Amino acid sequence: MEERSAVEYGRLREIAERLAEHAPDSFRGYEISGDEIVMMMSSSRPHEFIALRIRQQLDQQIPSFLVAHTGGEVEDASLGKLRRPDLIVVPDAVFAENTMAPFHPHDVALVAEIVSPSNHSTDYVEKMHDYPAMGIPLYLLVDPRKGTIAALSDPGPGLGGEGPVTAPAVITPSATR
């Protein structure tokens, strides 16, 4: 990333922080991608419930050195990207670090997004590009509107593939209850 771009990202981050200081109580945070700041409002109860259920299911399946967490920021300043996935999986050692800094994408094993009815294109287009660009190996895209989950992987050159691999699945009633 050239120096001018790093400076521009820093400026966007400062602007977003100033905006956040004046945000309403329902403000959840912000995301930055490219030259865009997206202010995010709190998620709906069904949205949060789905994230909780996914986290509970992952807790039963992932190795004990990993932590599934509903929240947190993932930042790659060199790419000019700051995202707030609905769920992340990181090593517990990284999660336990005494810092308020966003998680580094190279520490993130998985992100999950629950598609919002109001901005579904962000999850299907921008984030589908951003997460692999940040080096995050697995992206779960949960779409309650369609009743589907897509597991997207971008193994990259030399790691078994040249692009995203998609394995769609259907959300069953037991997955959301």
mmCIF file of C-alpha atoms in Angstrom:
data_model
loop_
_atom_site.group_PDB
_atom_site.id
_atom_site.type_symbol
_atom_site.label_atom_id
_atom_site.label_comp_id
_atom_site.label_asym_id
_atom_site.label_seq_id
_atom_site.Cartn_x
_atom_site.Cartn_y
_atom_site.Cartn_z
ATOM 1 C CA MET A 1 0.000 0.000 0.000
ATOM 2 C CA GLU A 2 1.448 3.341 -0.920
ATOM 3 C CA GLU A 3 2.000 5.958 1.782
ATOM 4 C CA ARG A 4 -0.719 8.286 0.498
ATOM 5 C CA SER A 5 -3.284 5.490 0.861
ATOM 6 C CA ALA A 6 -2.209 4.717 4.436
ATOM 7 C CA VAL A 7 -2.577 8.397 5.281
ATOM 8 C CA GLU A 8 -6.027 8.485 3.664
ATOM 9 C CA TYR A 9 -7.133 5.404 5.647
ATOM 10 C CA GLY A 10 -5.914 7.046 8.848
ATOM 11 C CA ARG A 11 -7.929 10.150 7.983
ATOM 12 C CA LEU A 12 -11.060 8.052 7.349
ATOM 13 C CA ARG A 13 -10.533 6.278 10.691
ATOM 14 C CA GLU A 14 -10.292 9.647 12.488
ATOM 15 C CA ILE A 15 -13.472 10.891 10.795
ATOM 16 C CA ALA A 16 -15.307 7.685 11.733
ATOM 17 C CA GLU A 17 -14.197 8.035 15.358
ATOM 18 C CA ARG A 18 -15.466 11.641 15.479
ATOM 19 C CA LEU A 19 -18.787 10.597 13.950
ATOM 20 C CA ALA A 20 -19.100 7.782 16.507
ATOM 21 C CA GLU A 21 -18.784 10.294 19.348
ATOM 22 C CA HIS A 22 -22.045 11.914 18.197
ATOM 23 C CA ALA A 23 -23.947 8.759 17.283
ATOM 24 C CA PRO A 24 -27.281 7.778 18.845
ATOM 25 C CA ASP A 25 -27.592 5.039 21.488
ATOM 26 C CA SER A 26 -28.537 2.502 18.813
ATOM 27 C CA PHE A 27 -25.145 2.945 17.142
ATOM 28 C CA ARG A 28 -23.148 -0.313 16.977
ATOM 29 C CA GLY A 29 -19.975 0.833 15.286
ATOM 30 C CA TYR A 30 -18.570 1.531 11.876
ATOM 31 C CA GLU A 31 -16.839 -0.247 9.032
ATOM 32 C CA ILE A 32 -14.348 1.117 6.509
ATOM 33 C CA SER A 33 -13.719 -0.325 3.078
ATOM 34 C CA GLY A 34 -11.921 1.609 0.388
ATOM 35 C CA ASP A 35 -13.002 5.219 0.633
ATOM 36 C CA GLU A 36 -16.306 4.461 2.372
ATOM 37 C CA ILE A 37 -17.307 4.713 6.036
ATOM 38 C CA VAL A 38 -20.432 2.747 6.947
ATOM 39 C CA MET A 39 -22.106 3.642 10.243
ATOM 40 C CA MET A 40 -23.874 0.608 11.693
ATOM 41 C CA MET A 41 -26.906 0.488 13.934
ATOM 42 C CA SER A 42 -27.635 -2.215 16.506
ATOM 43 C CA SER A 43 -28.763 -5.542 15.142
ATOM 44 C CA SER A 44 -32.275 -6.872 15.534
ATOM 45 C CA ARG A 45 -33.094 -9.507 18.122
ATOM 46 C CA PRO A 46 -33.496 -12.279 15.487
ATOM 47 C CA HIS A 47 -30.147 -11.288 13.958
ATOM 48 C CA GLU A 48 -28.410 -11.520 17.347
ATOM 49 C CA PHE A 49 -30.163 -14.807 18.132
ATOM 50 C CA ILE A 50 -28.860 -16.420 14.946
ATOM 51 C CA ALA A 51 -25.325 -15.222 15.778
ATOM 52 C CA LEU A 52 -25.673 -16.692 19.273
ATOM 53 C CA ARG A 53 -26.837 -20.070 17.919
ATOM 54 C CA ILE A 54 -23.980 -20.221 15.416
ATOM 55 C CA ARG A 55 -21.503 -19.411 18.186
ATOM 56 C CA GLN A 56 -22.985 -22.115 20.422
ATOM 57 C CA GLN A 57 -22.727 -24.687 17.629
ATOM 58 C CA LEU A 58 -19.141 -23.686 16.824
ATOM 59 C CA ASP A 59 -18.195 -23.884 20.505
ATOM 60 C CA GLN A 60 -19.092 -27.590 20.387
ATOM 61 C CA GLN A 61 -17.086 -28.251 17.211
ATOM 62 C CA ILE A 62 -13.922 -26.128 17.155
ATOM 63 C CA PRO A 63 -10.692 -27.130 18.914
ATOM 64 C CA SER A 64 -10.313 -25.926 22.492
ATOM 65 C CA PHE A 65 -7.568 -23.430 21.547
ATOM 66 C CA LEU A 66 -10.061 -21.452 19.421
ATOM 67 C CA VAL A 67 -12.753 -19.052 20.619
ATOM 68 C CA ALA A 68 -15.988 -18.195 18.801
ATOM 69 C CA HIS A 69 -16.938 -14.607 19.610
ATOM 70 C CA THR A 70 -19.971 -12.570 18.585
ATOM 71 C CA GLY A 71 -18.384 -9.188 18.160
ATOM 72 C CA GLY A 72 -15.081 -7.543 17.596
ATOM 73 C CA GLU A 73 -13.431 -5.611 14.817
ATOM 74 C CA VAL A 74 -11.048 -6.985 12.212
ATOM 75 C CA GLU A 75 -8.696 -4.431 10.674
ATOM 76 C CA ASP A 76 -6.136 -4.470 7.892
ATOM 77 C CA ALA A 77 -4.958 -0.877 7.664
ATOM 78 C CA SER A 78 -2.616 -1.763 4.797
ATOM 79 C CA LEU A 79 -5.703 -2.593 2.705
ATOM 80 C CA GLY A 80 -7.805 0.227 4.166
ATOM 81 C CA LYS A 81 -10.356 -2.175 5.639
ATOM 82 C CA LEU A 82 -12.078 -2.360 9.003
ATOM 83 C CA ARG A 83 -14.949 -4.824 9.345
ATOM 84 C CA ARG A 84 -17.233 -5.823 12.226
ATOM 85 C CA PRO A 85 -18.307 -9.401 11.485
ATOM 86 C CA ASP A 86 -21.272 -10.808 13.366
ATOM 87 C CA LEU A 87 -19.024 -13.627 14.575
ATOM 88 C CA ILE A 88 -15.289 -14.381 14.526
ATOM 89 C CA VAL A 89 -13.192 -17.387 15.470
ATOM 90 C CA VAL A 90 -9.708 -16.651 16.809
ATOM 91 C CA PRO A 91 -7.115 -18.470 18.931
ATOM 92 C CA ASP A 92 -7.859 -17.962 22.602
ATOM 93 C CA ALA A 93 -4.333 -16.605 23.162
ATOM 94 C CA VAL A 94 -5.067 -13.751 20.739
ATOM 95 C CA PHE A 95 -8.512 -13.194 22.216
ATOM 96 C CA ALA A 96 -7.037 -12.991 25.715
ATOM 97 C CA GLU A 97 -4.510 -10.263 24.824
ATOM 98 C CA ASN A 98 -5.023 -7.194 26.971
ATOM 99 C CA THR A 99 -5.783 -4.739 24.198
ATOM 100 C CA MET A 100 -8.692 -2.824 22.747
ATOM 101 C CA ALA A 101 -7.153 -2.938 19.266
ATOM 102 C CA PRO A 102 -9.053 -4.667 16.470
ATOM 103 C CA PHE A 103 -8.142 -8.260 15.687
ATOM 104 C CA HIS A 104 -5.561 -8.705 12.941
ATOM 105 C CA PRO A 105 -7.022 -10.668 10.003
ATOM 106 C CA HIS A 106 -4.154 -13.178 10.052
ATOM 107 C CA ASP A 107 -5.285 -14.250 13.535
ATOM 108 C CA VAL A 108 -8.872 -14.845 12.388
ATOM 109 C CA ALA A 109 -9.758 -18.404 11.347
ATOM 110 C CA LEU A 110 -13.368 -17.668 10.369
ATOM 111 C CA VAL A 111 -15.848 -14.814 10.105
ATOM 112 C CA ALA A 112 -19.609 -15.119 9.852
ATOM 113 C CA GLU A 113 -22.093 -12.546 8.625
ATOM 114 C CA ILE A 114 -25.841 -12.769 9.016
ATOM 115 C CA VAL A 115 -27.386 -11.053 6.023
ATOM 116 C CA SER A 116 -29.429 -8.010 6.890
ATOM 117 C CA PRO A 117 -32.594 -7.397 4.874
ATOM 118 C CA SER A 118 -31.665 -3.726 4.470
ATOM 119 C CA ASN A 119 -28.121 -4.072 3.101
ATOM 120 C CA HIS A 120 -27.733 -7.627 1.813
ATOM 121 C CA SER A 121 -25.527 -6.590 -1.112
ATOM 122 C CA THR A 122 -22.765 -5.583 1.328
ATOM 123 C CA ASP A 123 -22.529 -9.143 2.645
ATOM 124 C CA TYR A 124 -22.835 -10.744 -0.806
ATOM 125 C CA VAL A 125 -20.493 -8.443 -2.719
ATOM 126 C CA GLU A 126 -18.169 -6.207 -0.707
ATOM 127 C CA LYS A 127 -17.491 -8.513 2.231
ATOM 128 C CA MET A 128 -17.179 -11.539 -0.057
ATOM 129 C CA HIS A 129 -14.259 -9.641 -1.606
ATOM 130 C CA ASP A 130 -12.852 -8.012 1.541
ATOM 131 C CA TYR A 131 -12.478 -11.062 3.781
ATOM 132 C CA PRO A 132 -10.347 -13.111 1.344
ATOM 133 C CA ALA A 133 -8.349 -9.967 0.490
ATOM 134 C CA MET A 134 -7.634 -9.620 4.217
ATOM 135 C CA GLY A 135 -6.392 -13.227 4.314
ATOM 136 C CA ILE A 136 -9.295 -14.661 6.306
ATOM 137 C CA PRO A 137 -9.604 -18.275 5.134
ATOM 138 C CA LEU A 138 -13.304 -18.974 5.807
ATOM 139 C CA TYR A 139 -16.421 -16.800 5.492
ATOM 140 C CA LEU A 140 -19.852 -18.065 6.543
ATOM 141 C CA LEU A 141 -22.665 -16.166 4.918
ATOM 142 C CA VAL A 142 -25.963 -16.833 6.659
ATOM 143 C CA ASP A 143 -29.060 -15.584 4.851
ATOM 144 C CA PRO A 144 -32.216 -15.956 6.966
ATOM 145 C CA ARG A 145 -34.286 -14.520 4.101
ATOM 146 C CA LYS A 146 -33.387 -17.504 1.917
ATOM 147 C CA GLY A 147 -32.806 -20.037 4.691
ATOM 148 C CA THR A 148 -29.238 -20.720 3.514
ATOM 149 C CA ILE A 149 -25.684 -20.778 4.753
ATOM 150 C CA ALA A 150 -22.778 -20.501 2.336
ATOM 151 C CA ALA A 151 -19.325 -21.533 3.519
ATOM 152 C CA LEU A 152 -16.863 -19.622 1.370
ATOM 153 C CA SER A 153 -13.183 -20.382 1.310
ATOM 154 C CA ASP A 154 -10.447 -18.678 -0.643
ATOM 155 C CA PRO A 155 -7.458 -20.968 -0.345
ATOM 156 C CA GLY A 156 -5.402 -18.808 -2.716
ATOM 157 C CA PRO A 157 -2.673 -19.886 -5.101
ATOM 158 C CA GLY A 158 -0.584 -22.790 -3.888
ATOM 159 C CA LEU A 159 -3.064 -23.698 -1.161
ATOM 160 C CA GLY A 160 -5.308 -25.948 -3.173
ATOM 161 C CA GLY A 161 -7.145 -23.471 -5.352
ATOM 162 C CA GLU A 162 -7.269 -20.279 -7.320
ATOM 163 C CA GLY A 163 -10.439 -18.730 -5.971
ATOM 164 C CA PRO A 164 -13.484 -18.997 -3.720
ATOM 165 C CA VAL A 165 -14.995 -22.376 -2.973
ATOM 166 C CA THR A 166 -18.658 -22.330 -1.998
ATOM 167 C CA ALA A 167 -20.494 -25.039 -0.092
ATOM 168 C CA PRO A 168 -24.108 -23.954 0.387
ATOM 169 C CA ALA A 169 -26.196 -25.542 3.093
ATOM 170 C CA VAL A 170 -29.735 -25.111 4.329
ATOM 171 C CA ILE A 171 -30.497 -23.676 7.764
ATOM 172 C CA THR A 172 -32.663 -26.191 9.534
ATOM 173 C CA PRO A 173 -35.094 -25.201 12.286
ATOM 174 C CA SER A 174 -32.759 -26.816 14.840
ATOM 175 C CA ALA A 175 -29.911 -24.579 13.637
ATOM 176 C CA THR A 176 -31.765 -21.433 14.657
ATOM 177 C CA ARG A 177 -33.524 -22.673 17.787
#
